[in-house]
Coordinates of C-alpha atoms and ligand atoms in Angstrom, one line a residue:
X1 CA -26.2 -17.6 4.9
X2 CA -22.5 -17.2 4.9
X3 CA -20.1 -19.9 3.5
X4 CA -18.2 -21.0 6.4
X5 CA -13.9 -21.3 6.0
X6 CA -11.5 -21.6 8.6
X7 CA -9.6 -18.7 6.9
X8 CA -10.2 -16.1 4.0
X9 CA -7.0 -15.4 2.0
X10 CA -8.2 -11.9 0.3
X11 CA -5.3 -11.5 -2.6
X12 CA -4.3 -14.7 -4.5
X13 CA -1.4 -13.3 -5.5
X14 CA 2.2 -15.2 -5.4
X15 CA 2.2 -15.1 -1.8
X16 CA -1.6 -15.3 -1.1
X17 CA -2.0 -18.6 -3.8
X18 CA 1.1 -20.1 -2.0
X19 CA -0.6 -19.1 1.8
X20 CA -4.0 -20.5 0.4
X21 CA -2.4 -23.9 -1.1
X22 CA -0.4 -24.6 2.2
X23 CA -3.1 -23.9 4.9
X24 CA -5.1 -26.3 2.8
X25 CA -2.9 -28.8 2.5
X26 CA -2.5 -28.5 6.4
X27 CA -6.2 -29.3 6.5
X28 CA -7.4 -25.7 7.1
X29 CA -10.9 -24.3 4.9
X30 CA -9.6 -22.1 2.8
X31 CA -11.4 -19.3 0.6
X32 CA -8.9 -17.6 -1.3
X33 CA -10.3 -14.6 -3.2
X34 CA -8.3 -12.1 -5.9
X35 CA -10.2 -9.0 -8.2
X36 CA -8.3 -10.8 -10.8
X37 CA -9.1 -13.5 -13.6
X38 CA -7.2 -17.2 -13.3
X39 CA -3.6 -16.3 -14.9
X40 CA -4.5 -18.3 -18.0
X41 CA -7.2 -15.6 -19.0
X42 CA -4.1 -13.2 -19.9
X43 CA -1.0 -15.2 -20.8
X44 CA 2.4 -12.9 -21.1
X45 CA 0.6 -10.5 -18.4
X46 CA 4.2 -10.5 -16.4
X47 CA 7.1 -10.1 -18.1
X48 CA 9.5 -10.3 -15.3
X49 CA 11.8 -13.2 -14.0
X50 CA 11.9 -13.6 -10.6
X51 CA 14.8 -14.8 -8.5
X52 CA 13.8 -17.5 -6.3
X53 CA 16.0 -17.9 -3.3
X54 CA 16.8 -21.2 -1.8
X55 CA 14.2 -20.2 1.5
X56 CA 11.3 -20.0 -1.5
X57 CA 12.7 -23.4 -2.9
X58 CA 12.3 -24.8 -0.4
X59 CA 8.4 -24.0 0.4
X60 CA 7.9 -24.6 -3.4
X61 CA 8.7 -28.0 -3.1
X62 CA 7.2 -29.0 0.2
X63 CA 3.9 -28.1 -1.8
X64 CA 5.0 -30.2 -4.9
X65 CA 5.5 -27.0 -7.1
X66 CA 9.0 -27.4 -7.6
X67 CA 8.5 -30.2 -10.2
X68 CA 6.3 -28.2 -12.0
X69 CA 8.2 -25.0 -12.4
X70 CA 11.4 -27.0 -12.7
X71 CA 11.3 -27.4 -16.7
X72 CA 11.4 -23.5 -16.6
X73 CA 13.9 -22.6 -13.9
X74 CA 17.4 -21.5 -15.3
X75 CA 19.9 -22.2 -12.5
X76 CA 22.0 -18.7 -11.2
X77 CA 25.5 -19.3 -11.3
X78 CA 27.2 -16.1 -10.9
X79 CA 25.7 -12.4 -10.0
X80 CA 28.0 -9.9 -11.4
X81 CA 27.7 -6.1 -9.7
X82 CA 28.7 -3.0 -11.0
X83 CA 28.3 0.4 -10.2
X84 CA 27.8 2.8 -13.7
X85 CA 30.7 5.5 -13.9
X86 CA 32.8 4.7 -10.9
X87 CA 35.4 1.8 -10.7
X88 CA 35.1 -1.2 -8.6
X89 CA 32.8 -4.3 -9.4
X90 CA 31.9 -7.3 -7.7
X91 CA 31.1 -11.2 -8.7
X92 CA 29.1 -13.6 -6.6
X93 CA 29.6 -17.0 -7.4
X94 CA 27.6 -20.3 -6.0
X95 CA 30.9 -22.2 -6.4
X96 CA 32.2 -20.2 -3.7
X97 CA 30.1 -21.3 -1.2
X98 CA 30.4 -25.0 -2.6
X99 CA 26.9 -24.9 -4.3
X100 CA 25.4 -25.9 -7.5
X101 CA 22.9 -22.5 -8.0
X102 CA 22.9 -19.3 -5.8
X103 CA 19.3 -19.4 -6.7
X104 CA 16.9 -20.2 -10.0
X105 CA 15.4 -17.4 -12.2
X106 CA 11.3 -18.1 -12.8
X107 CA 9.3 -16.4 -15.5
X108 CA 6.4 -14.6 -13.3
X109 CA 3.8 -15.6 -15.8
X110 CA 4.3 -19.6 -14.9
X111 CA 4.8 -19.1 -11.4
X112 CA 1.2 -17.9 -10.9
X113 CA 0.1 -20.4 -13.8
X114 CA 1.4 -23.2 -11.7
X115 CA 0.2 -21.4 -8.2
X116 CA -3.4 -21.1 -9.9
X117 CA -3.6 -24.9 -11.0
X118 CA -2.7 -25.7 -7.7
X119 CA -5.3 -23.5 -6.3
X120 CA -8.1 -25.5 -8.8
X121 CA -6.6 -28.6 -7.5
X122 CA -5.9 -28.6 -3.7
X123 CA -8.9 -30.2 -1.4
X124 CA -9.8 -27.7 0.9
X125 CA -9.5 -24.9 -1.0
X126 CA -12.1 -22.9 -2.7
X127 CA -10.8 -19.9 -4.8
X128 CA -12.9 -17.0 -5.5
X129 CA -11.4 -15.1 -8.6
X130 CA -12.9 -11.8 -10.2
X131 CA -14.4 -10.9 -6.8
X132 CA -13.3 -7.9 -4.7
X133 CA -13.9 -7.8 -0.9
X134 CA -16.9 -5.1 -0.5
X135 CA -17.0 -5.4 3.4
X136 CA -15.5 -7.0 6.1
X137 CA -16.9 -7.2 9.8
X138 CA -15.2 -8.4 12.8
X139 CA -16.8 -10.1 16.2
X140 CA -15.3 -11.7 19.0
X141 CA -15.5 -15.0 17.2
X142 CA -15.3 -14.3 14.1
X143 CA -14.9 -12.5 11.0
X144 CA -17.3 -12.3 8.1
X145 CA -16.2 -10.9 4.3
X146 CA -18.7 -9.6 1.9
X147 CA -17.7 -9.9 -2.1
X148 CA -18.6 -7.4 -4.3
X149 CA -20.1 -9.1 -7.4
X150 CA -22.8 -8.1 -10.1
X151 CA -25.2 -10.8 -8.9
X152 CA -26.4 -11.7 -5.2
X153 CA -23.1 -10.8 -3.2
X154 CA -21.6 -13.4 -1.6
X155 CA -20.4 -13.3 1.8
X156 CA -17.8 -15.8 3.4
X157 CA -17.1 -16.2 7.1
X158 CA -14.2 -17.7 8.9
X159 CA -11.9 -17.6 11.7
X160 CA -9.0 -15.6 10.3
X161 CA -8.8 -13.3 7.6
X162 CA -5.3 -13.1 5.7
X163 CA -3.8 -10.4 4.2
X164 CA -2.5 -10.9 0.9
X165 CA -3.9 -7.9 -1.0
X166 CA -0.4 -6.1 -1.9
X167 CA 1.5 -2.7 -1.4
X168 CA -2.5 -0.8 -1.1
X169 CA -4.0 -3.6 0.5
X170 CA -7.7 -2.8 1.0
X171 CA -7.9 -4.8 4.2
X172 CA -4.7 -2.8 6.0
X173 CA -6.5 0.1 4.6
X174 CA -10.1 -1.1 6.7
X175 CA -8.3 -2.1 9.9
X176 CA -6.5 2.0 10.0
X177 CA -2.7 0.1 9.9
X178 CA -0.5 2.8 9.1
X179 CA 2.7 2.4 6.8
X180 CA 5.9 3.5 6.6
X181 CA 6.1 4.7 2.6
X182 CA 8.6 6.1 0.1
X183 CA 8.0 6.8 -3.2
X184 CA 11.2 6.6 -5.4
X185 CA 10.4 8.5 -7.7
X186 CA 11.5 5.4 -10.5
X187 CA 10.0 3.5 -12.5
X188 CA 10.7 -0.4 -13.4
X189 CA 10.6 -1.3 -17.4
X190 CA 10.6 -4.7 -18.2
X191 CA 11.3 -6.3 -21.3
X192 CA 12.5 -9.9 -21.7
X193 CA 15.4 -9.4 -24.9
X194 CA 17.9 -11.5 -26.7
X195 CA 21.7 -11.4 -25.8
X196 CA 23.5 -12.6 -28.8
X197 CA 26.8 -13.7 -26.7
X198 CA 25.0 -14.1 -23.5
X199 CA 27.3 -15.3 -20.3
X200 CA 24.9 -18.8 -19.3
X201 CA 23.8 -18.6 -15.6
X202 CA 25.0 -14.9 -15.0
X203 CA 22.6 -12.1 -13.9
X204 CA 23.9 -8.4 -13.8
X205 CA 23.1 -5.9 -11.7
X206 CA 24.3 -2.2 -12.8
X207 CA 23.7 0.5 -10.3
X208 CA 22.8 3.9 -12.0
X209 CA 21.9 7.1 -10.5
X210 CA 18.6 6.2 -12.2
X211 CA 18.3 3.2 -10.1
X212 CA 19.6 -0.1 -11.5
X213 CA 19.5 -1.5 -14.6
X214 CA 19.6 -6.0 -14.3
X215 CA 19.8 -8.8 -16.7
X216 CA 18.2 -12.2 -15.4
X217 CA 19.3 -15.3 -17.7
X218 CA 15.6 -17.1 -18.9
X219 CA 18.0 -19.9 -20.7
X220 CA 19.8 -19.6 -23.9
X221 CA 19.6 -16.0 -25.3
X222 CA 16.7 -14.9 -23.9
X223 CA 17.2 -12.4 -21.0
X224 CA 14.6 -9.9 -18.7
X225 CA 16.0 -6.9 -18.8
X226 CA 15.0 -4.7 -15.6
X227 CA 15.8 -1.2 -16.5
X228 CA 15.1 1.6 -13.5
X229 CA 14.7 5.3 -14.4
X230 CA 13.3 8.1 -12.9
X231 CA 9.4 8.1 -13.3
X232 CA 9.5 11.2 -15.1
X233 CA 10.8 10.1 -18.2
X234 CA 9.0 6.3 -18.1
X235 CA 6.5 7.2 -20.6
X236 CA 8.9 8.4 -23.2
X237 CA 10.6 5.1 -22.8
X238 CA 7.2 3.0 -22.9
X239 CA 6.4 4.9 -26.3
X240 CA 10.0 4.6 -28.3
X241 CA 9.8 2.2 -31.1
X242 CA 10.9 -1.1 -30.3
X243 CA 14.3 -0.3 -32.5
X244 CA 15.3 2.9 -30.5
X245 CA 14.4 1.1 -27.0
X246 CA 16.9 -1.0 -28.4
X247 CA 19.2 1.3 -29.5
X248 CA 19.7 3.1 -26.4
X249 CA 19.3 -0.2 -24.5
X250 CA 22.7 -1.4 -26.3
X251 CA 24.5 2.1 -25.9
X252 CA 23.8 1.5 -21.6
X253 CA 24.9 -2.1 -21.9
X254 CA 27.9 -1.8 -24.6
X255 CA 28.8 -4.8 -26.8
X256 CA 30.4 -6.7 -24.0
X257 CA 27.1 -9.6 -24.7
X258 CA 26.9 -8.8 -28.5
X259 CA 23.9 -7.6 -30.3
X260 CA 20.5 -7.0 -28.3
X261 CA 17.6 -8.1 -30.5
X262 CA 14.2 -9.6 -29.7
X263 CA 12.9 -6.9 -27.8
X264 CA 9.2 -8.2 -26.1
X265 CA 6.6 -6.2 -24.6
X266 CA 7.3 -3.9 -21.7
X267 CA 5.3 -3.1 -18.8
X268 CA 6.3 -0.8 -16.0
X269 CA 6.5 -1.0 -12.3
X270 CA 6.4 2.1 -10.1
X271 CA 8.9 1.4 -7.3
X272 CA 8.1 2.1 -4.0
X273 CA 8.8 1.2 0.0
X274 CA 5.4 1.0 2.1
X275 CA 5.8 -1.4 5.1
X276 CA 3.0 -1.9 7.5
X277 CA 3.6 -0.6 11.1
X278 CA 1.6 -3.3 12.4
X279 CA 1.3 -7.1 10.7
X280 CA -2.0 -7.9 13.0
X281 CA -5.8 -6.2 13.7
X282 CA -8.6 -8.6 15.3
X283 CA -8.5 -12.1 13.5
X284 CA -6.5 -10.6 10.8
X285 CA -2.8 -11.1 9.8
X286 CA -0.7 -9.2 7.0
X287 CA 1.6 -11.0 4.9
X288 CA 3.8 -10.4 1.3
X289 CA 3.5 -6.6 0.0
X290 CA 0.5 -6.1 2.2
X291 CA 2.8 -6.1 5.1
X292 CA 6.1 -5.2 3.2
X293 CA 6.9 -3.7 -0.3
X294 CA 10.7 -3.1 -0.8
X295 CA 12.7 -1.9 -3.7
X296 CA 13.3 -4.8 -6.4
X297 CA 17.2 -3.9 -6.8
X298 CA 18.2 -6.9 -4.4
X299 CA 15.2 -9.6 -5.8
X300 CA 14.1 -10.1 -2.1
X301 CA 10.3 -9.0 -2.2
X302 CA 9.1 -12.4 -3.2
X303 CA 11.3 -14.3 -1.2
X304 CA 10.4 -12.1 1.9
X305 CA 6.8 -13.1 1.1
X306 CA 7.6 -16.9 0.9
X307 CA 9.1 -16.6 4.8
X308 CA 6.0 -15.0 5.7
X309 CA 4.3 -17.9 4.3
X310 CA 6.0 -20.4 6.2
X311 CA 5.9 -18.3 9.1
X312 CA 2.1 -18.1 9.1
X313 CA 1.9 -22.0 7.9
X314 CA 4.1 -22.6 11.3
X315 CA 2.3 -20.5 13.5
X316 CA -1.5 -22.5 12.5
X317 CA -0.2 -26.2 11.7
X318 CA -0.7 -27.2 15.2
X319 CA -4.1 -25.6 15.5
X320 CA -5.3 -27.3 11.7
X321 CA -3.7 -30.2 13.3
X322 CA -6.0 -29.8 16.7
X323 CA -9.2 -28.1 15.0
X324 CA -8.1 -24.6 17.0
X325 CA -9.3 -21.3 16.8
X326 CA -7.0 -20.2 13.9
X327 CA -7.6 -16.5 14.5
X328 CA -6.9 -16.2 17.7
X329 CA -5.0 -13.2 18.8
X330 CA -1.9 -14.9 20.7
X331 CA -1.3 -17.5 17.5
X332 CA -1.0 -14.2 15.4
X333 CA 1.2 -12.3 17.5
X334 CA 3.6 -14.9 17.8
X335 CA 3.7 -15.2 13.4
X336 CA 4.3 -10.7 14.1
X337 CA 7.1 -11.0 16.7
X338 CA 8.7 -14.0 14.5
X339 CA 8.9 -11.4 11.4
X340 CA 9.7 -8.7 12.7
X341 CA 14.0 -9.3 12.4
X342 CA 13.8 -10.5 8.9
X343 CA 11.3 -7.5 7.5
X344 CA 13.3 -4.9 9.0
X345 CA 16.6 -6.3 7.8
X346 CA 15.3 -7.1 4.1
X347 CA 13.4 -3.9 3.5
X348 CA 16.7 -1.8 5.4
X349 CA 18.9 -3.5 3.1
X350 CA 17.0 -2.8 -0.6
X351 CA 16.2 0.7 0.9
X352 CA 19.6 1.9 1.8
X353 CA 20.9 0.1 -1.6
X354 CA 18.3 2.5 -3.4
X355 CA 18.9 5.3 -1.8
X356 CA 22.8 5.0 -1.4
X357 CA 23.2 4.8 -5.3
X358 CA 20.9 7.1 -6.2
X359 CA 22.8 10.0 -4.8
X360 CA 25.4 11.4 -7.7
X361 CA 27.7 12.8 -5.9
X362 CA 31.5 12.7 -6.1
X363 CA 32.6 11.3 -3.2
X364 CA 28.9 9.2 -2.1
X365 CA 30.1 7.4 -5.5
X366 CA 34.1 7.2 -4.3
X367 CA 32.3 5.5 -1.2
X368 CA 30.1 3.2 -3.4
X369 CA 33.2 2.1 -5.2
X370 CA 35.3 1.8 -1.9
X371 CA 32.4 -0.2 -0.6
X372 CA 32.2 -2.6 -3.7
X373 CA 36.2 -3.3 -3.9
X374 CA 36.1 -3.6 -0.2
X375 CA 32.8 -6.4 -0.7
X376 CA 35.7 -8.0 -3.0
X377 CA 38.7 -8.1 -0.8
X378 CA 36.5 -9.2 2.1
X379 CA 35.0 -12.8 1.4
X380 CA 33.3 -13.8 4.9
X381 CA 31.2 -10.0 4.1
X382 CA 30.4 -11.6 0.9
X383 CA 30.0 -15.1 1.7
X384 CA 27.4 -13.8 5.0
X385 CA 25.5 -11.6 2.9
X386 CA 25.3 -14.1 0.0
X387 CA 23.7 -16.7 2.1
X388 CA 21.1 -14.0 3.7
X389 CA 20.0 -13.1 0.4
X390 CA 19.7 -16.7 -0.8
X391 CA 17.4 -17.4 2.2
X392 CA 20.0 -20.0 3.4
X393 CA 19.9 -18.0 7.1
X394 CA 16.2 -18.8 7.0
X395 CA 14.7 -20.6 10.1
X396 CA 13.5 -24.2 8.6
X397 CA 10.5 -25.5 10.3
X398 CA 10.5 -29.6 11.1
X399 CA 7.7 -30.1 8.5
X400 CA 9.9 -27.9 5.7
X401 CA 12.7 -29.9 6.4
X402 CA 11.1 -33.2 5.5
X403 CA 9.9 -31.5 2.2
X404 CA 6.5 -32.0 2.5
X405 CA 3.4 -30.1 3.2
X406 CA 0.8 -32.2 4.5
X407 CA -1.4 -32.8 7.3
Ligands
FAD501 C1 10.2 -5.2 -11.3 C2 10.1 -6.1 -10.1 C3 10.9 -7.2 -10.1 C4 10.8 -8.1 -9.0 N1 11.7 -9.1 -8.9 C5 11.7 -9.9 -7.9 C6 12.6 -11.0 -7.8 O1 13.4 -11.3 -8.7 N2 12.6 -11.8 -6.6 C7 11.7 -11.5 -5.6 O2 11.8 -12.2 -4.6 N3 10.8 -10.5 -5.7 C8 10.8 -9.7 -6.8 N4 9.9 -8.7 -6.8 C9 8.9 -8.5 -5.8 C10 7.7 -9.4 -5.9 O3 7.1 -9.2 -7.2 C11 6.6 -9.1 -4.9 O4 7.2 -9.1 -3.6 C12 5.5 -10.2 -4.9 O5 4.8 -10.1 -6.1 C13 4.6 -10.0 -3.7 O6 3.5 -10.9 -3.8 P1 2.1 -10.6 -3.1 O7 1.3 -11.8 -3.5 O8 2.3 -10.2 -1.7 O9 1.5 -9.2 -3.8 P2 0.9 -9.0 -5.2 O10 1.7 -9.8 -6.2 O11 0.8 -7.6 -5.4 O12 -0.5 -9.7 -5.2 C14 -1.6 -9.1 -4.6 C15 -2.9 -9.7 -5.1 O13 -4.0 -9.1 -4.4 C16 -5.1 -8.9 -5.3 N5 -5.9 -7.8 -4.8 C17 -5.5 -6.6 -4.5 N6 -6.5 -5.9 -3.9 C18 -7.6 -6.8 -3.8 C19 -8.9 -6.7 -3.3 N7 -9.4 -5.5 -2.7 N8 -9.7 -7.7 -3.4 C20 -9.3 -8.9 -3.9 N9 -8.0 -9.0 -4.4 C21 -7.2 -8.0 -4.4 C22 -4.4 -8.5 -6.6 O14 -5.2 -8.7 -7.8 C23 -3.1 -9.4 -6.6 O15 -3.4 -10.6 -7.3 C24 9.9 -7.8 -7.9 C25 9.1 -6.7 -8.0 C26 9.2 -5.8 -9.1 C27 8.2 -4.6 -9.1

């Protein structure tokens, strides 16, 4: 016999945990299954810091997160952006736009911690972990999801099947969805480091050729360094000794933030743009890197994923509210045609970023530095495109705005 859900979240990533959490907290039956082990299994798994924009704040605390993570957040102050080799440079700051943070800086590693305690603890919710989905059939009512395990398999049934399964998503894969995809050809190392006269609340972002190299404050000294370069040469990098990763780390950066010491592990990310051409297939919905990966150069991958959330959270409160069917097709489409604006503008935005600064040539880099004194002189340019990235153009739903996430 199947075990009966109003929805299956398939990827309990950071968008599919958040997605599972929420829907149960609305009062939906949620499975929400992952291939992976709970986060606590392998501690320091992600190096990175991720930028959390005021739009993902905001979801994180209407599901009580925020007062979890908080203890570990460092505030972003100021975002300075350069462009290596050519002149011109550019500095955000949240006192411009009369505010305390332009957004907070979250090691990975607690963020699913926190999203995985909150998937053990939410009613509602039952979380399938170290399974991978085998199967999946559709009918008119409903659709049914077969886990591949070594013992009996189990199979789950529900109403709606979410998407959460990332940039190869095996469930976009089942339903034929094509995508849009780019491969950069760079590679993401991340290390976290120490900055012995580090700037407090000040990330930099250094365009290369190579793609850019950023430095995300994690509180005191310790920074992640983000350093792009072309896939090719990403293995020599992974295999230098700690001391000459250093070494050449210092010679990119200079002595401008004193000695870089401390160096932690590194793990790479292959960079890459593969966006869904469709977000819906019968009873099934795509959200986070299933429906959109972008570039990481302007931290908005994440964030994205966290308006996806809310959108789909929207789109079924009334129907957990009513007992509705929460796969039907018309609910779904409406979440699509409400994501459409922001996915195209967030993935245009890294894309042309990635691919207008990888070109080295003369005058493409007179145009970048143009472009970045121009950003300068022109504060309404800055000030609007500050406030999309920080999520502040976000549509707030009546139950976000009251900070709570219940039913
Ligand atoms: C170097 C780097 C830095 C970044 N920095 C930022 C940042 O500062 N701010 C920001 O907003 N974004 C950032 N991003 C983007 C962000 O990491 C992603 O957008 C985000 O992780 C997407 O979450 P997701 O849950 O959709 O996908 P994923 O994190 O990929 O999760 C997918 C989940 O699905 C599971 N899964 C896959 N296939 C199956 C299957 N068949 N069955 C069961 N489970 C399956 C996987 O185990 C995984 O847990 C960064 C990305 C990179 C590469």
């Amino acid at each position: 016999m199947p075990r009966d859900f109003d929805c299956i979240v398939v990827g309990a990533g950071l968008a599919g945990a958040a997605l599972a959490v929420g829907l149960a907290r609305f009062g939906l039956r949620v499975a929400a299954v992952d291939a992976r082990e709970p986060a606590a299994a392998s501690p320091g798994r992600d190096v990175r810091g991720l930028a959390l924009a005021l739009s993902s704040q905001r979801l994180l605390r209407a599901l009580d997160l925020w007062p979890v993570l908080e203890p570990r957040l460092t505030p972003l102050r100021h975002i300075e952006v350069s462009a290596m080799g050519h002149f011109g440079s550019s500095t955000l700051s949240a006192a411009e736009l009369g505010l305390e943070a332009l957004g907070h800086i979250c090691p990975a590693d607690h963020l699913l911690h926190t999203l995985d305690a909150a998937l053990a603890n939410t009613p509602n919710l039952t979380p399938f972990f170290g399974q991978r989905v085998a199967q999946i059939e559709t009918t008119a009512a409903r659709v049914e999801v077969t886990l591949q395990s070594a013992g009996e398999p189990a199979v789950l049934s529900a109403r709606l099947l979410i998407a959460a399964d990332g940039s190869t998503s095996a469930v976009r894969q089942h339903f034929g969805i094509e995508a849009q995809l780019r491969d950069y050809q760079q590679t993401a190392i991340v290390a976290n480091i120490d900055l012995e006269n580090a700037a407090a609340h000040t990330a930099c972002e250094r365009f290369t050729a190579e793609g850019p190299t950023a430095l995300l404050p994690l509180g005191g000294k310790r920074h992640v360094l983000v350093r792009t370069v072309r896939t090719a040469g990403a293995e020599a990098l992974l295999a230098a000794s700690p001391a000459d990763y250093l070494n050449d780390v210092q010679q990119r950066l200079g002595w401008r933030w004193g000695r870089c010491a401390n160096l932690g592990e590194r793990r790479a990310h292959p960079l890459m743009l593969n966006r869904a051409k469709a977000l819906t297939a019968p009873r099934t919905v795509l959200v986070g890197n299933a429906a959109n990966t972008i570039h990481p150069n302007a931290a908005q991958g994440l964030n994205l994923a966290l308006r996806d959330v809310v959108a789909l959270m929207d789109a079924l409160k009334d129907c957990a509210a009513e007992g509705g069917d929460a796969g039907q097709a018309a609910t779904l489409e409406a979440y699509a045609r409400t994501r459409v604006d922001d996915h195209a503008r967030t993935a245009g935005f890294s894309d042309s970023l990635a691919r207008g600064f990888a070109l080295d040539w003369p005058l493409v880099g007179m145009a970048r530095s143009g472009a970045l004194l121009a950003f300068n002189a022109v504060p309404p340019l800055r000030h609007a495109l500050m406030r999309r990235l920080m999520g502040a153009t976000a549509r707030v739903p009546e139950w976000l705005r009251s900070g709570s996430a219940h039913a």
